Amino acid sequence: MLTQRQLFLQHNAQTSPEPLMLEFVRAKGVYIYDSANKKYLDLIAGIGVSNIGHCHPSVVKAIQEQAETYMHLMVYGEYIQTPQVNFAKALADILPENLSCSYFLNSGTEAVEGAMKLAKRYTERKGFIACKNAYHGSTQGAESLMESDFYSSGYGPFLPYVSFIEHNNISDLEKITTDIAAVFIEPIQGEAGIRVADLEYMQALRAKCDETKTLLIFDEIQSGFGRSGKMFAFEHYNVKPDVLLLAKGIGGGMPIGAFISSLEIMSVLSYAPILGHMTTFGGHPVCCAAGLATLNTLIENKIVDEVQEKGQLFKRLLIHPAIKEIRGKGLMLAVEFENFDVNKKIIDACIVDGILSDWFLHCSNSMRIAPPLIITKSEIEEACAIIVKNINLVVDKS
């Protein structure tokens, strides 16, 4: 009989020549357990997904109850489905008034695709601007917003009329003209290695988009739902987007994304032509129920209130001459080393010691620190001690 490892290699499409090949069988809270029952402290939360931990009881309960009530009924937007309505209303309650209408989908990249169509339809313009070293997804439209040729090589041609600016470079904002439908930007760039936008830059960006009547679209697929120390990263800047993109952490582990705007802007998808954007499984009742349970858990347990302090604890404990810099806000951090080789050796050594981390698509010399927001101070201390121990081992051998 073939092992799970052999079946995985034979029947699951591979996305890298050397996958990690860790075989996990269960997960709970901040830990994932392998087939030998070894536990690993998860410092990446499925790349910012499990914000309230793995298999949170409130999310599991919501999933079970909704699965027993009904699952898929109809393509999105035709039937009144309580899980969708309640989640959309709960999001509207915590967002600015101009972000009151949600369109739920299956993922972050789908949220980007929907927002691209929305921007074109609403502004009647063709052009887009995105930041260099950004990551907005891997579908053809979303990948058109990625400037790097490394990941897009061999998959073009992509959409025309897309130009790129430097994140945090105010002079580049002059590229935003009346030909641009929307600017897509991460307030905190994720795959660039956690690059936090400056207050002055964000306010200048908002002003330029107002001047040119260009939609400002914030991609908070990684930074949303408390990861930055506020429920949404844009709250750090006193700047409101015209469209907000969410996914990853909003579903408590279930697949769901959303683009959110005003009722006025979103209404253009409903006429000339009708069904301007369609999805079969977007806004799945079980996923929306999980999303509402996740949001309620964050709010009721005041989880976000402790995120800044926990992030600061990582920064205080991760002290070593080999660490060039620690960037980020809250529990969205990047620990920079001299090069990828050093970073990869440290990450691999930490995995052996039961600590899961990885690096960034556009910043391979930096280690990702993005654990579930429920991680305790003692677990942070344990993780940092193991990381520093392995930095010492790798540096000594170098």
Short mmCIF file of C-alpha atoms in Angstrom, two decimals, residues 68 87 92 110 148 169 288 305 337 341:
data_model
loop_
_atom_site.label_atom_id
_atom_site.label_comp_id
_atom_site.label_asym_id
_atom_site.label_seq_id
_atom_site.Cartn_x
_atom_site.Cartn_y
_atom_site.Cartn_z
CA GLU A 68 -27.04 20.99 9.36
CA PHE A 87 -21.97 38.65 8.24
CA ALA A 92 -20.74 47.19 8.04
CA GLU A 110 -11.26 36.54 -6.41
CA SER A 148 7.87 41.05 -10.66
CA ASN A 169 7.36 57.10 -2.62
CA CYS A 288 -20.17 33.13 6.13
CA ASP A 305 -6.36 44.75 22.06
CA PHE A 337 18.88 38.16 7.86
CA ASP A 341 20.70 30.86 2.62
#
